Coordinates of C-alpha atoms and ligand atoms in Angstrom, one line a residue:
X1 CA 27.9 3.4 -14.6
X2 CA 31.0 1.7 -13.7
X3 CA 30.9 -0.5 -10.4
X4 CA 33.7 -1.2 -7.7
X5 CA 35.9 -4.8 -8.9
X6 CA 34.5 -7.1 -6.3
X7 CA 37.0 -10.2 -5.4
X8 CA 36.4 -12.3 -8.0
X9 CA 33.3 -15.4 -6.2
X10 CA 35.3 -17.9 -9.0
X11 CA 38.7 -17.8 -7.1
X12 CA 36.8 -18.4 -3.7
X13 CA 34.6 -21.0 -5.0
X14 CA 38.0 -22.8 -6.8
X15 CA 39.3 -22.6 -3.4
X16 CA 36.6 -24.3 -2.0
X17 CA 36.2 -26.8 -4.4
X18 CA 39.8 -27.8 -3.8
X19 CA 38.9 -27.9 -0.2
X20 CA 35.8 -30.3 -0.2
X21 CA 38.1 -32.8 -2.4
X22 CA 40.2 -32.9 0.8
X23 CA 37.2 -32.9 2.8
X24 CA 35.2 -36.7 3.6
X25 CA 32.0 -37.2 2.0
X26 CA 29.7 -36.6 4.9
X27 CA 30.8 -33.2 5.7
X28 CA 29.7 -31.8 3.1
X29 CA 25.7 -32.3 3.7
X30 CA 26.0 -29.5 7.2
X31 CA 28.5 -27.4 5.4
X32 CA 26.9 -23.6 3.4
X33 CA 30.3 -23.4 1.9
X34 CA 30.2 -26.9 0.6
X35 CA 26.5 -26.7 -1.1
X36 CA 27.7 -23.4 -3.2
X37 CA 30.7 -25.3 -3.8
X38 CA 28.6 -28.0 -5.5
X39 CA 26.3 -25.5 -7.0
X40 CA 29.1 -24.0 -8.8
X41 CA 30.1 -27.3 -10.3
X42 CA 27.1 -28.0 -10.9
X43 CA 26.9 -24.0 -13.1
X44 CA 30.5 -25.4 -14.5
X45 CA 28.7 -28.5 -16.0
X46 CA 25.9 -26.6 -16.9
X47 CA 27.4 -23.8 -18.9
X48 CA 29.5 -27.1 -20.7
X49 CA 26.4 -28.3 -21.8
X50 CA 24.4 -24.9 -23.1
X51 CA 24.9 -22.1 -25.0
X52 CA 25.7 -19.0 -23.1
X53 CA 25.7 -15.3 -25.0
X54 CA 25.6 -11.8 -24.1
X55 CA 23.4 -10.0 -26.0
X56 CA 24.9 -6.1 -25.4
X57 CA 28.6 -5.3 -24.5
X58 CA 29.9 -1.9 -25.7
X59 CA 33.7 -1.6 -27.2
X60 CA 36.1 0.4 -26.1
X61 CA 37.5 3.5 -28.4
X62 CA 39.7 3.7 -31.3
X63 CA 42.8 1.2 -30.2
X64 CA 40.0 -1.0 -29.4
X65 CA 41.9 -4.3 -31.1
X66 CA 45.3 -3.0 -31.3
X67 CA 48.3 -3.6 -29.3
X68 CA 47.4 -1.0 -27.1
X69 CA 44.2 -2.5 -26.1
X70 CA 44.1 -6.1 -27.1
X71 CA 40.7 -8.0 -25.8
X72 CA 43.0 -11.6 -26.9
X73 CA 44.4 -10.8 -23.6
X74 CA 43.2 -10.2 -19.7
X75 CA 42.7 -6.4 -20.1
X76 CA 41.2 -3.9 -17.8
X77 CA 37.8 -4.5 -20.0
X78 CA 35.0 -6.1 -18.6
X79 CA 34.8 -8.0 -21.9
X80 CA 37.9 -9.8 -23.1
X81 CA 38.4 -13.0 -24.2
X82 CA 40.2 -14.7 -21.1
X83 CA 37.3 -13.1 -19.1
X84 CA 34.4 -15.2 -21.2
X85 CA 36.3 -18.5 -21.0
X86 CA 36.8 -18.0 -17.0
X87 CA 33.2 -17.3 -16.9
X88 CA 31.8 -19.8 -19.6
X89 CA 30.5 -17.6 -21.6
X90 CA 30.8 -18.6 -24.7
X91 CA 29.6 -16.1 -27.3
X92 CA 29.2 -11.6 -27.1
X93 CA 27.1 -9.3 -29.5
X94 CA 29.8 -6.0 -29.6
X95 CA 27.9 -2.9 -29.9
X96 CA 28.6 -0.9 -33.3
X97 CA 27.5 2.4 -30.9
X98 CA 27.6 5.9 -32.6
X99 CA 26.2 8.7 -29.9
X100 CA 23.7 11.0 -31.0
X101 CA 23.8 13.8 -32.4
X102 CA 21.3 17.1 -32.6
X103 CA 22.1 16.5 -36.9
X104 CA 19.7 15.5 -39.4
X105 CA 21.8 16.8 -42.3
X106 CA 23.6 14.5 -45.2
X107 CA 26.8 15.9 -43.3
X108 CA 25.9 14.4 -40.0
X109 CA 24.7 11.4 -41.4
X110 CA 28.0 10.6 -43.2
X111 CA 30.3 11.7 -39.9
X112 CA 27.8 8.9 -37.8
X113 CA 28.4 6.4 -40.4
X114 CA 32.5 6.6 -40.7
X115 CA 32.3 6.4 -36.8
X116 CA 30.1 3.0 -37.2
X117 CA 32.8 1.6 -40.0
X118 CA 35.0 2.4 -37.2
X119 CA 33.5 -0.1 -34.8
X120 CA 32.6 -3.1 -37.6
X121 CA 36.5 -2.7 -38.3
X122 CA 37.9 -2.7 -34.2
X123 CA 35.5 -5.9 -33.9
X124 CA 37.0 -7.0 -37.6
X125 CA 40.6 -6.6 -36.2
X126 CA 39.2 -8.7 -33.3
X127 CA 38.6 -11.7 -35.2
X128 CA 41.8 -11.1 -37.4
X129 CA 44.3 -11.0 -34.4
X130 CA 42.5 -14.0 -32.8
X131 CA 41.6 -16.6 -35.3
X132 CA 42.5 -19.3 -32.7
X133 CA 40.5 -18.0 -29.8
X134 CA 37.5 -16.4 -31.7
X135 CA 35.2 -15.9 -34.9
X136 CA 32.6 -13.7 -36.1
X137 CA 29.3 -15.7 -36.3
X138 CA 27.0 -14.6 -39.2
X139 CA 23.9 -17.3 -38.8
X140 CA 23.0 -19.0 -35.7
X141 CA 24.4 -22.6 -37.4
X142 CA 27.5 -20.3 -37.8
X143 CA 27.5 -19.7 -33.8
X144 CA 26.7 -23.1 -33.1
X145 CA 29.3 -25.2 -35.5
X146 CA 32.3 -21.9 -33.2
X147 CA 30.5 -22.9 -29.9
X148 CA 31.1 -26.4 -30.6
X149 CA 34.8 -25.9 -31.6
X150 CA 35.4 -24.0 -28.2
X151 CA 36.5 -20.6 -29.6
X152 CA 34.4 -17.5 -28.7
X153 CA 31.4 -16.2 -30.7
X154 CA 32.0 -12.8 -32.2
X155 CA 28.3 -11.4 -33.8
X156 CA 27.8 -7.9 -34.0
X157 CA 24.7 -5.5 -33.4
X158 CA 24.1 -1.8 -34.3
X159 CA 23.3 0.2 -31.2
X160 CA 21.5 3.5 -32.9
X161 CA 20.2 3.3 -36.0
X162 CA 21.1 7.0 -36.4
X163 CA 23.7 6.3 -38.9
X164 CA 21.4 4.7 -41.3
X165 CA 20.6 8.1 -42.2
X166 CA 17.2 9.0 -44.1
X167 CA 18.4 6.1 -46.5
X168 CA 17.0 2.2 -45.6
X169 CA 19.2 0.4 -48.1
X170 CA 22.0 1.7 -45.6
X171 CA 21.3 -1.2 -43.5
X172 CA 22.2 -3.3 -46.0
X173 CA 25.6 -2.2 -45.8
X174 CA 25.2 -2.8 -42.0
X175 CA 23.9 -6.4 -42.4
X176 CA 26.9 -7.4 -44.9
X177 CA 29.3 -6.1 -42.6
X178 CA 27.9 -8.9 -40.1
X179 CA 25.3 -6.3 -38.0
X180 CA 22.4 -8.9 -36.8
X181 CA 20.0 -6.4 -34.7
X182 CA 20.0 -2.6 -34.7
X183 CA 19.0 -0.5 -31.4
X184 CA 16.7 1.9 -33.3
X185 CA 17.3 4.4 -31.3
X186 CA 19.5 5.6 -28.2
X187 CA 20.1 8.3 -25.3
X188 CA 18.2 11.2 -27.4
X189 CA 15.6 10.8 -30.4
X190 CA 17.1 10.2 -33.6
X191 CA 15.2 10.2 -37.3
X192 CA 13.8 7.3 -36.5
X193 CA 12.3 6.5 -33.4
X194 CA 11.3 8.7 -30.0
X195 CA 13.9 7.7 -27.2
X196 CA 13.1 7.0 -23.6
X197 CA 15.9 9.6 -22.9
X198 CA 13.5 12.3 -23.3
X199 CA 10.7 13.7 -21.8
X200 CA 8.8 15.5 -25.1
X201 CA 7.9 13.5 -28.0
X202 CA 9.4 13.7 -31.8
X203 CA 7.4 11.6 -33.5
X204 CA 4.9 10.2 -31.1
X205 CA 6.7 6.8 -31.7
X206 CA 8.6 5.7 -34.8
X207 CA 8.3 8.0 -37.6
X208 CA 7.3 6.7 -41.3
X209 CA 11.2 6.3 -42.0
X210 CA 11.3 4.3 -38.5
X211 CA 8.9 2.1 -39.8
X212 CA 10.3 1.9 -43.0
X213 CA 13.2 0.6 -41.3
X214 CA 11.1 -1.9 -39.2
X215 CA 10.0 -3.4 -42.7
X216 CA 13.8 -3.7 -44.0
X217 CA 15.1 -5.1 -41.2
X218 CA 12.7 -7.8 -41.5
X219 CA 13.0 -8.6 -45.3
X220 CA 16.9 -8.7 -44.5
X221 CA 17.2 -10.7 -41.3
X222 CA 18.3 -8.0 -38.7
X223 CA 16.5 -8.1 -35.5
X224 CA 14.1 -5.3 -34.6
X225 CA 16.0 -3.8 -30.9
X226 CA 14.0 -1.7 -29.1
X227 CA 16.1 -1.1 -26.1
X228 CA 16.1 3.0 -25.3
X229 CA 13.3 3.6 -27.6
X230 CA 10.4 5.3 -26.0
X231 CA 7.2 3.3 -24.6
X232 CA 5.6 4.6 -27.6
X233 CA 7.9 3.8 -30.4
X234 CA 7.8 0.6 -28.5
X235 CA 4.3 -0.2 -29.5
X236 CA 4.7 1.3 -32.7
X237 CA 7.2 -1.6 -33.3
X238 CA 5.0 -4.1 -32.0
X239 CA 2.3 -3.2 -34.3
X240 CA 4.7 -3.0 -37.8
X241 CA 6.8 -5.6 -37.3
X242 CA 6.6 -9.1 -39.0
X243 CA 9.0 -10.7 -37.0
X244 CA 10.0 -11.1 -33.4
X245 CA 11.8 -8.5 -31.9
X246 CA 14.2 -8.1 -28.9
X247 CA 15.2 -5.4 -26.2
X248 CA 18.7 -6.4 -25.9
X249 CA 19.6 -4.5 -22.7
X250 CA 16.8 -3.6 -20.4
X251 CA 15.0 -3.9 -16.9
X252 CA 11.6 -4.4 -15.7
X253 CA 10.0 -1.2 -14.8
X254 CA 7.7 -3.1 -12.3
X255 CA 10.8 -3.9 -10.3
X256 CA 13.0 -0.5 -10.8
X257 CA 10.8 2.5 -12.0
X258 CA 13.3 3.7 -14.7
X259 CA 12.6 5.3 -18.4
X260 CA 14.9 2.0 -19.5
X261 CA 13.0 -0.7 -18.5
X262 CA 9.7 -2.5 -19.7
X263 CA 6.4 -2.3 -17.9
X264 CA 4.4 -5.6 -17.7
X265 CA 2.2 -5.1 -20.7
X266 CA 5.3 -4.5 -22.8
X267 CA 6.7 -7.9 -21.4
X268 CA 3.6 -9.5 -21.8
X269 CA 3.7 -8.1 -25.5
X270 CA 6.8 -9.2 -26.3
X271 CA 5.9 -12.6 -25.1
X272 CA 3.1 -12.4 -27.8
X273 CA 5.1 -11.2 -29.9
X274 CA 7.6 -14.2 -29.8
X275 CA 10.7 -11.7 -28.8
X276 CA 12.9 -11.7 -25.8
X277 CA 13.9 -9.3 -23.0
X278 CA 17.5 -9.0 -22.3
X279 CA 18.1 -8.3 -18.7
X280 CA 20.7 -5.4 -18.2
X281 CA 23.4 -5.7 -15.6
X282 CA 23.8 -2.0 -15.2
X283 CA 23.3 -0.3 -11.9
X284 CA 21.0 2.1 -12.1
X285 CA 18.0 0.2 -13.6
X286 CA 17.9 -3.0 -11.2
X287 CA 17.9 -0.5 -7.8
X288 CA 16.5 2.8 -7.3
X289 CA 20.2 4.6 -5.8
X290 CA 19.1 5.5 -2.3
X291 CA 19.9 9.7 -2.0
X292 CA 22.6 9.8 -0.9
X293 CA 24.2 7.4 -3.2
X294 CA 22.6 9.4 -6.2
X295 CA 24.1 12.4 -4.8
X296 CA 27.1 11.7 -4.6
X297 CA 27.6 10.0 -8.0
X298 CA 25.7 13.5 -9.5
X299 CA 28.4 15.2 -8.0
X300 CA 31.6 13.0 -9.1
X301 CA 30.2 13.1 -12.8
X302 CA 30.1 17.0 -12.4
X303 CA 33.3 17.0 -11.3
X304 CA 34.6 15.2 -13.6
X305 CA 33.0 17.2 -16.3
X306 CA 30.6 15.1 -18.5
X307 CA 28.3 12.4 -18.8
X308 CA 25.0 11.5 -18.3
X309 CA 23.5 9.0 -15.7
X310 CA 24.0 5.6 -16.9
X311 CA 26.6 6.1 -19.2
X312 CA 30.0 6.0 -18.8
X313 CA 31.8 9.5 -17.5
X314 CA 33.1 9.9 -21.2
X315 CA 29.5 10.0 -22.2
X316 CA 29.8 7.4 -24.8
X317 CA 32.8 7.1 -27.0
X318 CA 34.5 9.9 -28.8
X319 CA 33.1 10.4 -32.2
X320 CA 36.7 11.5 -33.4
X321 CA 39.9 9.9 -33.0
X322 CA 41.6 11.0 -30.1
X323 CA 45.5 12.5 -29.9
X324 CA 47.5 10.6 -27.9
X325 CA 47.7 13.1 -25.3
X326 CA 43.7 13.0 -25.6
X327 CA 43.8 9.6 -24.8
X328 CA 45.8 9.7 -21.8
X329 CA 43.7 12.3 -20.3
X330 CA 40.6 10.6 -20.8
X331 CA 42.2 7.1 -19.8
X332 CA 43.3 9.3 -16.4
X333 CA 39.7 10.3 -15.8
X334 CA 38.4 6.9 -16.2
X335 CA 40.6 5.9 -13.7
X336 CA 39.8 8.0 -11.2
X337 CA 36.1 7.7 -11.7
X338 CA 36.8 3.9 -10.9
X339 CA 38.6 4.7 -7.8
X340 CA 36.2 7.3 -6.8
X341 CA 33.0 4.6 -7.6
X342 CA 34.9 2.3 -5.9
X343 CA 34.6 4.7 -2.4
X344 CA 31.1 5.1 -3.3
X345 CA 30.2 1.5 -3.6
X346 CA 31.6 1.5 0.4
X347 CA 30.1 4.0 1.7
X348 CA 26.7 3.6 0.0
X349 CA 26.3 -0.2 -1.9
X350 CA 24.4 -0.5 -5.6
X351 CA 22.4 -3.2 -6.8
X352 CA 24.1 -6.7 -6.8
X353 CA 24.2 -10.2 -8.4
X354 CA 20.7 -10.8 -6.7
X355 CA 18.9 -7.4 -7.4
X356 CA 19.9 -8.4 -11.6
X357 CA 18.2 -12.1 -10.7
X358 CA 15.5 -10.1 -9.6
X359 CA 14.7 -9.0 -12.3
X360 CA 15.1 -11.8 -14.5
X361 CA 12.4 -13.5 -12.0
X362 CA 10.1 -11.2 -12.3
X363 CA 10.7 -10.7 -16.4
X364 CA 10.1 -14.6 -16.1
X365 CA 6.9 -14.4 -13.9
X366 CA 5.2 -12.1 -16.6
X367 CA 6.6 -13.0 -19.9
X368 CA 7.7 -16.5 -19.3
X369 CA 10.7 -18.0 -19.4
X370 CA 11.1 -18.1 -23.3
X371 CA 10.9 -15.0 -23.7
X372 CA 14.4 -13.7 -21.2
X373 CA 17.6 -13.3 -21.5
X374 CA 20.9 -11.5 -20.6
X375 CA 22.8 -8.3 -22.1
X376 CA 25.1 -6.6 -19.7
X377 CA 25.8 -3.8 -21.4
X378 CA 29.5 -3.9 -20.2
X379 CA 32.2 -1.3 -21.0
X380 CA 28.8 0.8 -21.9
X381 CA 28.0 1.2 -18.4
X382 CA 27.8 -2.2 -16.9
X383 CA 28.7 -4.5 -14.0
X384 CA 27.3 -4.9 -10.3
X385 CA 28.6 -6.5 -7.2
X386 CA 28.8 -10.3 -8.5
X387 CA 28.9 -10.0 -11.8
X388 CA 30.8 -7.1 -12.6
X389 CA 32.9 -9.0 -15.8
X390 CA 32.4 -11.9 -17.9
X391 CA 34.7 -13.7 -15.7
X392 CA 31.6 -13.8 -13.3
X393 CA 29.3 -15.1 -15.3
X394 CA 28.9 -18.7 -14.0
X395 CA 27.5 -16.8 -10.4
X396 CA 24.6 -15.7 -12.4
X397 CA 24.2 -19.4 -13.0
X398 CA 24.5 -20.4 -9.6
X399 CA 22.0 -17.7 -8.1
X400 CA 19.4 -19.4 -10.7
X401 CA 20.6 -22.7 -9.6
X402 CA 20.2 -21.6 -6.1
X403 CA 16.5 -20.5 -7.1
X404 CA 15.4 -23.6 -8.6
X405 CA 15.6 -22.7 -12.2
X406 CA 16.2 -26.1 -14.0
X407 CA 19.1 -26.7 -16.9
X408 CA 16.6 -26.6 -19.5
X409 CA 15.3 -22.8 -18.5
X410 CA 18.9 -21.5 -18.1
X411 CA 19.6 -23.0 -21.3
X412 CA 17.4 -20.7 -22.9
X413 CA 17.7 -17.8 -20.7
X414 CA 21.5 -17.8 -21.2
X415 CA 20.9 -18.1 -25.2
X416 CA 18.2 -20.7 -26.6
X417 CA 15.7 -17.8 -26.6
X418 CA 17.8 -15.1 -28.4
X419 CA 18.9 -18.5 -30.8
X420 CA 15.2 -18.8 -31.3
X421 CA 14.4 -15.4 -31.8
X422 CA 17.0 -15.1 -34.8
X423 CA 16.0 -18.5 -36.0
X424 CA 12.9 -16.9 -36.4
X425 CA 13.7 -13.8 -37.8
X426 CA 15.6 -15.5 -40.2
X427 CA 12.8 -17.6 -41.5
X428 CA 10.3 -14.4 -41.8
X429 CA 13.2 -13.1 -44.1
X430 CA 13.3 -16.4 -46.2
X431 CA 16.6 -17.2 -45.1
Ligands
ZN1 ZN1 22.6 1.3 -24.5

């Protein structure tokens, strides 16, 4: 669900920073505005030093990398290259997302997998029309040696493995086009796994192709992402795999009940496990909406025709190409949803920058801190007050900061972990 644009905390805090330069030394020590202005130096210096990735942001449509919507430029994505460099981010896993459909057949297999070469070409064309600013990373010495040179890090991840159809050599098509985790399943169940999304069980967990999967994506290196999958298909996971595995956009249920998040024997499973929980920055899943907010977000999606909660209002992305005149309708509904959140965010507030921290305390409290990280799921639903684009990345830094979180544990939170994760899936493959 899409979140009011907040003013951006990096202009204010530039501001101040300019301001203490002209201040003298001693007023700084009394001065609230002066300690956040050295706490976001002190993120700034930080974020020099580590690596920083996003482990789930969602890509926009079919002129997705095209003139018409180029992410080498500011854009009115959440994700775009300026953005990551204001925010220090240095490195994005773009979601290859197909939606799901009610169609098990060879027919609906092949229509989900053109719509998937779709997305591996928009996030080609990314890297194509950018060689200056970013690359695609296909090992994590890859992502390091493009960190170090200062462009962005461009991987890719699979979110649904419903285009792999009943067919586990298709994923090897999705690891040579650069795919380094697959989201088993998503909103509904698919052939593979029982989603979250739904209340009666498919398979009672993964099904024998699911775990047939499980076993392929470890021999070839792709990491095992159980965001969305049901509690069951969870642990069906955590039993068949060989390698660590990764939720790469989810909450803690302990904080925010939801049917997205992890309860704390899951966390304390994928600790065991060696894996990682990627804390999502979407709404929804780091604060219960109070009624009246709820309400009145049920009735602007209604109103606007589509979509369910936690998506965006489109529902996902079109699975064909759309007309021109398609496209500007749907781009005229998105703007007015944005407009109409933004009146909504007034009257009744969301969850913020501190609600997300929340829950990557809490995720750290249980699991421990090697086992947490971060995956907005921006332009998929994304953003809260305070860090509602990557350009607002370094306040999630300073709120850790602020907590007493030491450079070492952002290090990891912000991207050692998932580094280490992949490392490790890697090795499990023989790679
Ligand atoms: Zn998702």
């Amino acid at each position: 669900m899409t979140q009011s644009t907040t003013m951006s905390t990096t202009t204010t805090t530039t501001a101040l920073a300019l301001a203490v330069l002209l201040l003298p030394a001693g007023a700084l020590v009394a001065s609230q505005e002066g300690a956040d202005a050295a706490l976001v130096a002190k993120a700034r210096a930080v974020h020099e030093r580590i690596f920083t990735v996003d482990s789930h942001v969602d890509i926009l449509g079919p002129t997705y990398a095209t003139p018409a919507l180029d992410p080498g430029k500011p854009t009115r994505l959440k994700c775009d290259l300026p953005k990551m460099k204001a925010g220090g981010l240095d490195g994005v896993f773009l979601a290859v997302f197909t939606s799901q459909r009610p169609d098990f057949t060879p027919a609906g297999y092949r229509a989900a997998r053109a719509e998937a070469i779709d997305r591996f070409d928009a996030i080609d064309r990314l890297a194509a029309m950018h060689p200056e600013l970013c690359e695609l990373a296909r090992t994590p010495a890859d992502t390091e040696r493009i960190e170090k040179s200062g462009k962005r890090v461009i991987l890719v991840g699979v979110e649904n493995g419903y285009p792999m159809g009943d067919n586990v050599a298709t994923l090897k098509t999705f690891y040579d086009r650069g795919a380094r985790y697959v989201t088993l399943v998503h909103g509904s169940h698919n052939q593979l796994a029982d989603s979250s999304g739904e209340a009666e069980p498919k398979h009672n967990g993964l099904s024998e192709l699911g775990k047939r999967a499980v076993a392929e994506m470890n021999r070839l290196g792709i990491i095992v992402d159980t965001s969305h999958a049901s509690a069951r298909a969870f642990w069906d996971v955590i039993a068949v795999t060989r390698a660590p595995i990764m939720a790469s956009h989810s909450g803690c249920a302990a904080v925010t009940k939801s049917d997205r998040n992890l309860d704390d024997e899951q966390l304390r499973a994928l600790a065991k496990n060696g894996g990682v929980i990627q804390i999502v920055a979407l709404g929804s899943y780091l604060k219960e909406d109070s009624p009246e907010r709820a309400e009145a977000i049920g009735k602007l999606r209604r109103e606007l025709g589509r979509g369910e909660r936690g998506r965006r209002p489109g529902g996902g992305q079109p699975s064909q190409p759309l007309t021109p005149d398609q496209q500007a309708e749907r781009e005229k509904m998105f703007a007015v949803y944005r407009q109409r959140m933004e009146e909504i965010d007034r009257q009744f507030p969301g969850a913020t920058l501190k609600d997300f921290v929340d829950h990557i305390d809490h995720a750290v409290k249980v699991a421990g801190v090697d086992h947490v990280g971060i995956g907005t799921d921006f332009d998929g639903g994304g953003g809260i007050k305070g860090f509602n684009d990557h350009s607002e990345a370094l306040n999630v830094t300073v709120e850790l900061l602020r907590r007493g979180y030491t450079e070492d544990q952002i290090g990891k939170i912000w991207g050692g972990n998932l580094l280490r994760v992949w490392r490790e899936v890697d090795r499990v493959a023989g790679k």
